[in-house]
Coordinates of N, CA and C in Angstrom, one line a residue:
M1 N 153.5 143.7 330.4 CA 153.9 144.7 329.5 C 155.2 144.3 328.9
T2 N 155.3 144.1 327.6 CA 156.5 143.7 326.9 C 156.8 144.7 325.8
T3 N 158.1 144.8 325.4 CA 158.5 145.7 324.4 C 157.9 145.4 323.0
P4 N 157.8 144.0 322.7 CA 157.2 143.7 321.4 C 155.8 144.2 321.2
V5 N 155.0 144.3 322.3 CA 153.6 144.8 322.2 C 153.7 146.3 321.8
C6 N 154.6 147.0 322.5 CA 154.7 148.4 322.2 C 155.3 148.6 320.8
T7 N 156.1 147.7 320.3 CA 156.7 147.9 319.0 C 155.6 147.7 318.0
S8 N 154.7 146.7 318.1 CA 153.7 146.6 317.1 C 152.7 147.7 317.2
A9 N 152.5 148.3 318.4 CA 151.6 149.4 318.5 C 152.2 150.6 317.8
S10 N 153.5 150.8 317.8 CA 154.1 151.9 317.1 C 154.0 151.7 315.6
A11 N 154.2 150.5 315.2 CA 154.1 150.2 313.8 C 152.6 150.5 313.3
A12 N 151.6 150.1 314.1 CA 150.2 150.3 313.7 C 149.9 151.8 313.7
A13 N 150.6 152.6 314.6 CA 150.3 154.0 314.7 C 150.7 154.8 313.4
A14 N 151.6 154.2 312.7 CA 152.1 154.9 311.5 C 152.1 153.9 310.3
P15 N 150.9 153.5 309.8 CA 150.8 152.6 308.7 C 151.4 153.2 307.4
G16 N 152.2 152.4 306.7 CA 152.7 152.9 305.5 C 154.0 153.7 305.6
R17 N 154.4 154.0 306.9 CA 155.6 154.8 307.1 C 156.8 153.8 307.0
Q18 N 157.8 154.1 306.2 CA 158.9 153.3 306.2 C 159.9 153.7 307.3
S19 N 160.3 152.7 308.1 CA 161.2 153.0 309.2 C 162.6 152.9 308.7
L20 N 163.4 153.9 309.0 CA 164.8 153.9 308.7 C 165.6 153.7 309.9
P21 N 166.7 152.9 309.8 CA 167.5 152.7 311.0 C 168.0 153.9 311.6
H22 N 167.9 154.1 312.9 CA 168.5 155.3 313.5 C 169.9 154.9 314.0
P23 N 170.8 155.8 313.9 CA 172.2 155.4 314.3 C 172.3 155.0 315.8
R24 N 171.4 155.4 316.7 CA 171.5 155.1 318.1 C 170.8 153.8 318.4
L25 N 170.1 153.2 317.5 CA 169.2 152.0 317.9 C 169.3 150.9 316.9
R26 N 168.9 149.7 317.4 CA 168.8 148.6 316.5 C 167.5 148.5 315.8
T27 N 167.4 147.7 314.8 CA 166.1 147.5 314.2 C 165.8 146.0 314.1
S28 N 164.5 145.7 314.1 CA 164.1 144.3 314.0 C 164.3 143.9 312.6
G29 N 164.0 142.6 312.3 CA 164.2 142.1 310.9 C 163.3 142.9 309.9
G30 N 162.2 143.4 310.4 CA 161.3 144.2 309.5 C 161.6 145.6 309.4
G31 N 162.7 146.1 310.0 CA 163.0 147.5 310.0 C 162.4 148.3 311.0
T32 N 161.6 147.8 312.0 CA 161.0 148.5 313.0 C 162.0 148.9 314.1
P33 N 162.1 150.1 314.5 CA 163.1 150.5 315.5 C 162.9 149.8 316.8
I34 N 163.9 149.4 317.5 CA 163.9 148.8 318.8 C 164.8 149.7 319.7
Y35 N 164.2 150.2 320.8 CA 164.9 151.0 321.7 C 165.2 150.3 323.0
P36 N 166.4 149.8 323.2 CA 166.8 149.1 324.4 C 166.5 150.0 325.6
S37 N 166.7 151.3 325.5 CA 166.5 152.2 326.6 C 165.0 152.3 327.0
F38 N 164.1 152.1 326.0 CA 162.7 152.1 326.3 C 162.3 150.9 327.1
A39 N 162.9 149.8 326.7 CA 162.6 148.5 327.5 C 163.1 148.6 328.9
S40 N 164.3 149.2 329.1 CA 164.8 149.4 330.5 C 164.0 150.4 331.3
Y41 N 163.5 151.4 330.6 CA 162.7 152.4 331.3 C 161.4 151.7 331.8
V42 N 160.7 151.0 330.9 CA 159.5 150.3 331.3 C 159.7 149.3 332.4
R43 N 160.8 148.5 332.4 CA 161.0 147.6 333.4 C 161.2 148.3 334.8
A44 N 161.9 149.4 334.7 CA 162.2 150.2 336.0 C 161.0 150.9 336.5
R45 N 160.2 151.5 335.7 CA 159.1 152.4 336.1 C 157.7 151.9 336.0
Q46 N 157.5 150.7 335.5 CA 156.2 150.2 335.3 C 155.3 150.1 336.5
P47 N 155.9 149.7 337.7 CA 155.0 149.6 338.9 C 154.5 151.0 339.3
I48 N 155.3 152.0 339.2 CA 154.9 153.4 339.6 C 153.9 153.9 338.5
L49 N 154.2 153.7 337.3 CA 153.3 154.2 336.2 C 151.9 153.5 336.3
L50 N 152.0 152.2 336.6 CA 150.7 151.4 336.7 C 149.9 152.0 337.9
R51 N 150.6 152.4 339.0 CA 149.8 153.0 340.1 C 149.2 154.3 339.7
A52 N 149.9 155.0 338.8 CA 149.3 156.3 338.3 C 148.0 156.0 337.5
A53 N 148.1 154.9 336.6 CA 147.0 154.6 335.8 C 145.9 154.1 336.6
R54 N 146.1 153.3 337.7 CA 145.1 152.8 338.6 C 144.4 153.9 339.3
S55 N 145.1 155.0 339.5 CA 144.4 156.1 340.2 C 143.5 156.9 339.3
L56 N 143.6 156.7 338.0 CA 142.7 157.3 337.0 C 141.5 156.5 336.6
T57 N 141.6 155.2 337.0 CA 140.4 154.3 336.7 C 140.3 153.3 337.8
A58 N 139.1 153.0 338.1 CA 138.8 152.1 339.2 C 139.0 150.6 338.8
N59 N 139.1 150.3 337.6 CA 139.2 148.9 337.1 C 140.6 148.6 336.8
P60 N 141.2 147.6 337.5 CA 142.6 147.2 337.2 C 142.9 146.9 335.8
S61 N 142.0 146.2 335.1 CA 142.2 145.8 333.7 C 142.3 147.1 332.8
D62 N 141.3 148.0 333.1 CA 141.3 149.3 332.3 C 142.6 150.1 332.6
A63 N 143.1 150.0 333.8 CA 144.4 150.7 334.1 C 145.5 150.1 333.3
E64 N 145.6 148.8 333.2 CA 146.7 148.2 332.4 C 146.5 148.6 330.9
D65 N 145.3 148.6 330.4 CA 145.1 149.0 329.0 C 145.5 150.5 328.8
L66 N 145.1 151.3 329.8 CA 145.5 152.7 329.8 C 147.0 153.0 329.7
L67 N 147.7 152.2 330.6 CA 149.2 152.3 330.6 C 149.8 151.8 329.3
Q68 N 149.2 150.7 328.8 CA 149.7 150.2 327.5 C 149.6 151.3 326.4
T69 N 148.5 151.9 326.4 CA 148.3 153.0 325.3 C 149.2 154.1 325.5
A70 N 149.4 154.6 326.8 CA 150.3 155.7 327.1 C 151.7 155.3 326.7
L71 N 152.1 154.1 327.0 CA 153.5 153.6 326.7 C 153.7 153.5 325.2
A72 N 152.6 153.1 324.5 CA 152.7 153.0 323.0 C 153.0 154.4 322.4
K73 N 152.2 155.4 323.0 CA 152.4 156.8 322.5 C 153.8 157.3 322.8
T74 N 154.3 156.9 324.0 CA 155.7 157.3 324.4 C 156.7 156.6 323.5
Y75 N 156.5 155.4 323.2 CA 157.4 154.6 322.3 C 157.6 155.3 320.9
V76 N 156.4 155.7 320.4 CA 156.4 156.4 319.0 C 157.2 157.7 319.1
A77 N 157.2 158.4 320.2 CA 157.9 159.6 320.3 C 159.3 159.5 321.0
W78 N 159.7 158.3 321.3 CA 160.9 158.1 322.1 C 162.1 158.8 321.6
D79 N 162.4 158.8 320.3 CA 163.6 159.5 319.9 C 163.5 161.0 319.8
R80 N 162.3 161.5 320.1 CA 162.1 163.0 320.1 C 162.1 163.5 321.6
I81 N 162.1 162.6 322.6 CA 162.2 163.1 324.0 C 163.6 163.3 324.4
E82 N 164.0 164.5 324.4 CA 165.4 164.8 324.7 C 165.8 164.7 326.1
D83 N 164.9 165.2 327.0 CA 165.2 165.2 328.4 C 164.7 163.9 329.1
Q84 N 165.6 163.0 329.4 CA 165.1 161.7 329.9 C 164.5 161.8 331.3
R85 N 164.8 163.0 332.0 CA 164.2 163.2 333.3 C 162.7 163.5 333.2
A86 N 162.3 163.9 332.0 CA 160.9 164.3 331.8 C 160.0 163.1 331.3
L87 N 160.6 161.9 331.3 CA 159.8 160.7 330.8 C 158.6 160.4 331.6
D88 N 158.7 160.4 332.9 CA 157.5 160.2 333.8 C 156.4 161.2 333.5
G89 N 156.8 162.4 333.4 CA 155.8 163.5 333.1 C 155.2 163.3 331.7
Y90 N 156.0 162.8 330.7 CA 155.4 162.6 329.4 C 154.4 161.5 329.5
V91 N 154.7 160.4 330.2 CA 153.8 159.2 330.3 C 152.6 159.6 331.1
R92 N 152.8 160.4 332.1 CA 151.6 160.8 332.9 C 150.6 161.7 332.1
R93 N 151.2 162.6 331.3 CA 150.4 163.4 330.4 C 149.6 162.5 329.4
A94 N 150.3 161.5 328.9 CA 149.6 160.6 327.9 C 148.5 159.8 328.6
L95 N 148.8 159.4 329.9 CA 147.7 158.8 330.7 C 146.5 159.6 330.9
V96 N 146.7 160.9 331.3 CA 145.6 161.8 331.6 C 144.9 162.1 330.3
N97 N 145.6 162.4 329.2 CA 145.0 162.7 327.9 C 144.1 161.5 327.4
T98 N 144.7 160.3 327.5 CA 144.0 159.2 327.0 C 142.7 158.9 327.9
R99 N 142.9 159.1 329.2 CA 141.8 158.8 330.1 C 140.7 159.9 329.9
T100 N 141.1 161.1 329.6 CA 140.1 162.2 329.4 C 139.3 161.9 328.1
S101 N 140.0 161.4 327.1 CA 139.3 161.0 325.9 C 138.3 159.9 326.2
Q102 N 138.7 158.9 327.0 CA 137.8 157.8 327.4 C 136.6 158.3 328.2
W103 N 136.8 159.3 329.1 CA 135.7 159.9 329.9 C 134.7 160.5 329.0
R104 N 135.2 161.1 327.9 CA 134.2 161.8 327.0 C 133.3 160.8 326.3
K105 N 133.8 159.6 326.2 CA 133.0 158.5 325.6 C 132.7 157.5 326.6
R106 N 132.4 158.0 327.8 CA 132.2 157.1 329.0 C 131.1 156.1 328.8
R107 N 131.4 154.9 329.2 CA 130.4 153.8 329.2 C 130.2 153.3 330.7
V108 N 129.1 152.6 330.9 CA 128.8 152.2 332.2 C 129.5 150.9 332.5
D109 N 130.3 150.8 333.6 CA 131.0 149.6 334.0 C 130.5 149.0 335.3
E110 N 129.2 149.1 335.6 CA 128.7 148.5 336.8 C 127.9 147.3 336.4
F111 N 128.1 146.2 337.2 CA 127.5 145.0 336.9 C 126.6 144.5 338.1
V112 N 125.5 143.9 337.8 CA 124.6 143.4 338.8 C 125.1 142.0 339.2
C113 N 125.1 141.7 340.5 CA 125.5 140.4 340.9 C 124.5 139.9 342.0
E114 N 124.4 138.6 342.2 CA 123.5 138.1 343.2 C 124.0 138.4 344.6
E115 N 125.2 138.2 344.9 CA 125.7 138.4 346.3 C 127.0 139.3 346.2
L116 N 127.1 140.1 347.2 CA 128.3 140.9 347.3 C 129.3 140.2 348.3
P117 N 130.6 140.0 347.9 CA 131.5 139.4 348.8 C 131.9 140.3 349.9
E118 N 131.9 139.7 351.1 CA 132.2 140.5 352.3 C 133.5 140.1 352.9
P119 N 134.4 141.1 353.1 CA 135.7 140.8 353.7 C 135.6 140.4 355.1
E120 N 136.6 139.6 355.6 CA 136.6 139.2 357.0 C 136.9 140.4 357.9
P121 N 136.1 140.6 358.9 CA 136.4 141.8 359.8 C 137.7 141.7 360.5
V122 N 138.4 142.8 360.6 CA 139.7 142.9 361.3 C 139.4 143.5 362.7
P123 N 139.8 142.8 363.8 CA 139.6 143.3 365.1 C 140.3 144.7 365.3
G124 N 139.5 145.6 365.9 CA 140.1 147.0 366.2 C 140.1 147.9 365.0
A125 N 139.7 147.4 363.8 CA 139.8 148.3 362.6 C 138.4 148.8 362.3
D126 N 138.3 149.9 361.5 CA 137.0 150.4 361.1 C 136.3 149.4 360.3
D127 N 135.0 149.5 360.3 CA 134.1 148.6 359.5 C 134.5 148.6 358.1
P128 N 135.0 147.5 357.5 CA 135.4 147.5 356.1 C 134.3 147.9 355.1
A129 N 133.0 147.5 355.5 CA 131.9 147.9 354.6 C 131.7 149.4 354.6
E130 N 131.9 150.0 355.7 CA 131.8 151.5 355.7 C 132.9 152.2 354.9
Q131 N 134.1 151.6 355.1 CA 135.2 152.2 354.4 C 135.0 152.0 352.9
Q132 N 134.5 150.8 352.5 CA 134.3 150.6 351.0 C 133.2 151.5 350.5
A133 N 132.1 151.7 351.3 CA 131.0 152.5 350.9 C 131.5 154.0 350.7
L134 N 132.4 154.4 351.6 CA 132.9 155.8 351.5 C 133.8 155.9 350.3
H135 N 134.6 154.8 350.1 CA 135.5 154.8 348.9 C 134.7 154.9 347.6
D136 N 133.7 154.0 347.5 CA 132.8 154.0 346.3 C 132.1 155.3 346.1
A137 N 131.6 155.9 347.2 CA 130.9 157.2 347.1 C 131.9 158.3 346.6
M138 N 133.1 158.2 347.1 CA 134.1 159.2 346.7 C 134.4 159.1 345.2
W139 N 134.6 157.9 344.7 CA 134.9 157.7 343.3 C 133.7 158.1 342.4
R140 N 132.5 157.8 342.9 CA 131.3 158.3 342.1 C 131.3 159.8 342.1
A141 N 131.6 160.4 343.2 CA 131.6 161.9 343.3 C 132.7 162.5 342.3
I142 N 133.8 161.8 342.3 CA 134.9 162.3 341.5 C 134.6 162.1 340.0
T143 N 133.9 161.1 339.6 CA 133.5 160.9 338.2 C 132.5 161.9 337.8
K144 N 131.8 162.6 338.7 CA 130.9 163.6 338.3 C 131.6 164.9 338.0
L145 N 132.8 165.1 338.4 CA 133.5 166.3 338.1 C 133.8 166.4 336.7
P146 N 134.0 167.7 336.2 CA 134.5 167.9 334.8 C 135.8 167.2 334.6
A147 N 136.1 166.7 333.4 CA 137.3 165.9 333.2 C 138.6 166.6 333.7
R148 N 138.7 167.9 333.4 CA 140.0 168.6 333.8 C 140.1 168.6 335.3
Q149 N 139.0 169.0 336.0 CA 139.1 169.0 337.5 C 139.3 167.6 338.0
R150 N 138.7 166.6 337.4 CA 138.9 165.2 337.9 C 140.4 164.8 337.8
A151 N 141.0 165.2 336.6 CA 142.4 164.8 336.4 C 143.3 165.5 337.5
M152 N 143.0 166.8 337.8 CA 143.8 167.5 338.8 C 143.6 166.9 340.1
V153 N 142.4 166.6 340.5 CA 142.2 166.0 341.9 C 142.9 164.7 342.0
V154 N 142.9 163.8 340.9 CA 143.6 162.6 341.0 C 145.1 162.8 341.1
L155 N 145.6 163.7 340.3 CA 147.1 163.9 340.3 C 147.5 164.5 341.7
R156 N 146.7 165.4 342.2 CA 147.1 166.1 343.5 C 146.9 165.1 344.7
Y157 N 145.8 164.4 344.8 CA 145.5 163.7 346.0 C 145.7 162.2 345.9
Y158 N 145.6 161.6 344.7 CA 145.8 160.2 344.6 C 147.3 159.9 344.2
E159 N 147.8 160.7 343.3 CA 149.2 160.6 342.9 C 150.2 161.4 343.8
D160 N 149.6 162.3 344.7 CA 150.4 163.1 345.6 C 151.4 164.0 344.9
L161 N 151.0 164.5 343.8 CA 151.9 165.5 343.1 C 151.7 166.9 343.7
S162 N 152.7 167.7 343.7 CA 152.5 169.1 344.1 C 151.7 169.8 343.1
E163 N 151.3 171.1 343.5 CA 150.6 171.9 342.5 C 151.4 172.2 341.3
A164 N 152.7 172.4 341.5 CA 153.6 172.7 340.4 C 153.7 171.5 339.5
Q165 N 153.9 170.3 340.1 CA 154.0 169.1 339.3 C 152.7 168.8 338.5
T166 N 151.6 169.0 339.1 CA 150.3 168.8 338.4 C 150.2 169.8 337.3
A167 N 150.6 171.0 337.5 CA 150.5 172.1 336.4 C 151.4 171.7 335.3
E168 N 152.6 171.1 335.6 CA 153.5 170.7 334.5 C 153.0 169.5 333.7
V169 N 152.4 168.6 334.4 CA 151.9 167.4 333.7 C 150.8 167.8 332.8
L170 N 149.9 168.7 333.2 CA 148.7 169.1 332.4 C 149.0 170.2 331.5
G171 N 150.1 170.9 331.6 CA 150.4 172.0 330.7 C 149.6 173.2 331.0
V172 N 149.4 173.5 332.3 CA 148.6 174.7 332.7 C 149.4 175.4 333.8
S173 N 148.9 176.6 334.2 CA 149.6 177.3 335.3 C 149.3 176.8 336.6
V174 N 150.1 177.1 337.6 CA 149.9 176.7 339.0 C 148.6 177.3 339.5
G175 N 148.3 178.6 339.1 CA 147.1 179.3 339.5 C 145.9 178.5 339.0
T176 N 145.9 178.0 337.8 CA 144.8 177.3 337.2 C 144.6 176.0 338.0
V177 N 145.6 175.3 338.4 CA 145.5 174.1 339.3 C 144.8 174.5 340.6
K178 N 145.3 175.5 341.2 CA 144.8 175.9 342.5 C 143.3 176.2 342.4
S179 N 142.9 177.0 341.5 CA 141.5 177.4 341.4 C 140.6 176.2 341.0
A180 N 141.1 175.4 340.1 CA 140.3 174.3 339.6 C 140.1 173.2 340.7
V181 N 141.2 173.0 341.5 CA 141.2 172.0 342.6 C 140.2 172.6 343.7
S182 N 140.3 173.9 344.0 CA 139.5 174.5 345.0 C 138.0 174.3 344.6
R183 N 137.7 174.5 343.3 CA 136.3 174.4 342.9 C 135.9 172.9 343.0
A184 N 136.8 172.0 342.6 CA 136.5 170.6 342.6 C 136.2 170.1 344.1
L185 N 137.0 170.6 345.0 CA 136.8 170.2 346.4 C 135.5 170.7 347.0
G186 N 135.2 171.9 346.5 CA 133.9 172.5 346.9 C 132.7 171.6 346.4
K187 N 132.8 171.1 345.2 CA 131.8 170.3 344.7 C 131.7 168.9 345.4
L188 N 132.9 168.4 345.8 CA 132.9 167.1 346.5 C 132.3 167.3 347.9
R189 N 132.6 168.5 348.6 CA 132.1 168.7 349.9 C 130.6 168.8 349.9
D190 N 130.0 169.3 348.7 CA 128.6 169.5 348.6 C 127.9 168.3 348.0
D191 N 128.6 167.3 347.6 CA 128.0 166.1 347.0 C 127.1 165.4 348.0
P192 N 125.8 165.3 347.8 CA 124.9 164.7 348.7 C 125.2 163.3 349.1
E193 N 125.7 162.5 348.2 CA 126.1 161.1 348.4 C 127.2 161.0 349.4
L194 N 128.2 161.9 349.3 CA 129.3 161.9 350.2 C 128.9 162.4 351.6
M195 N 128.0 163.3 351.7 CA 127.5 163.8 353.0 C 126.8 162.6 353.7
L196 N 126.1 161.8 353.0 CA 125.4 160.6 353.6 C 126.4 159.5 354.0
A197 N 127.5 159.4 353.2 CA 128.5 158.4 353.5 C 129.4 158.7 354.7
R198 N 129.5 160.0 355.0 CA 130.4 160.4 356.1 C 129.9 159.9 357.5

């Protein structure tokens, strides 16, 4: 992730718009704004934000693309974000909104292969194949949930956000989070594939 990539994304997001130098920031030779504080933010928070993106998609490459898109959206709005403490929440919301749009246009990402790689067994540990089977079954069950419930489950249990934090990221009430998560967990408990994997 580099700032020039996000800079070009912001320029592409607003074709034909003439950029005027902002008193608080530098501009590149072409007049595109450069925010040193944005670059610092990305350097400091990228590992945590990438973990959030990975919890929303099972494919690491898709997670990187998802984070890139969310950061590009954040870059475009950078000078309008007044509360710097809200930056993580802004990026998380961009991640969830972008991923929700992708879910609506979902495509199949499963590939057939001749042999499945088997990890080396660890003495005294649970069977890795069983753990992987449960993990895969859980993700398949989560992808069956409606997009909003899916986002709430990921934020609550994969990102470990509180109900209040989840509500803030998604722009809903805490009661909505509680009821939606409760319904989602009920669906996961009743999922036949998860029952077989337990």
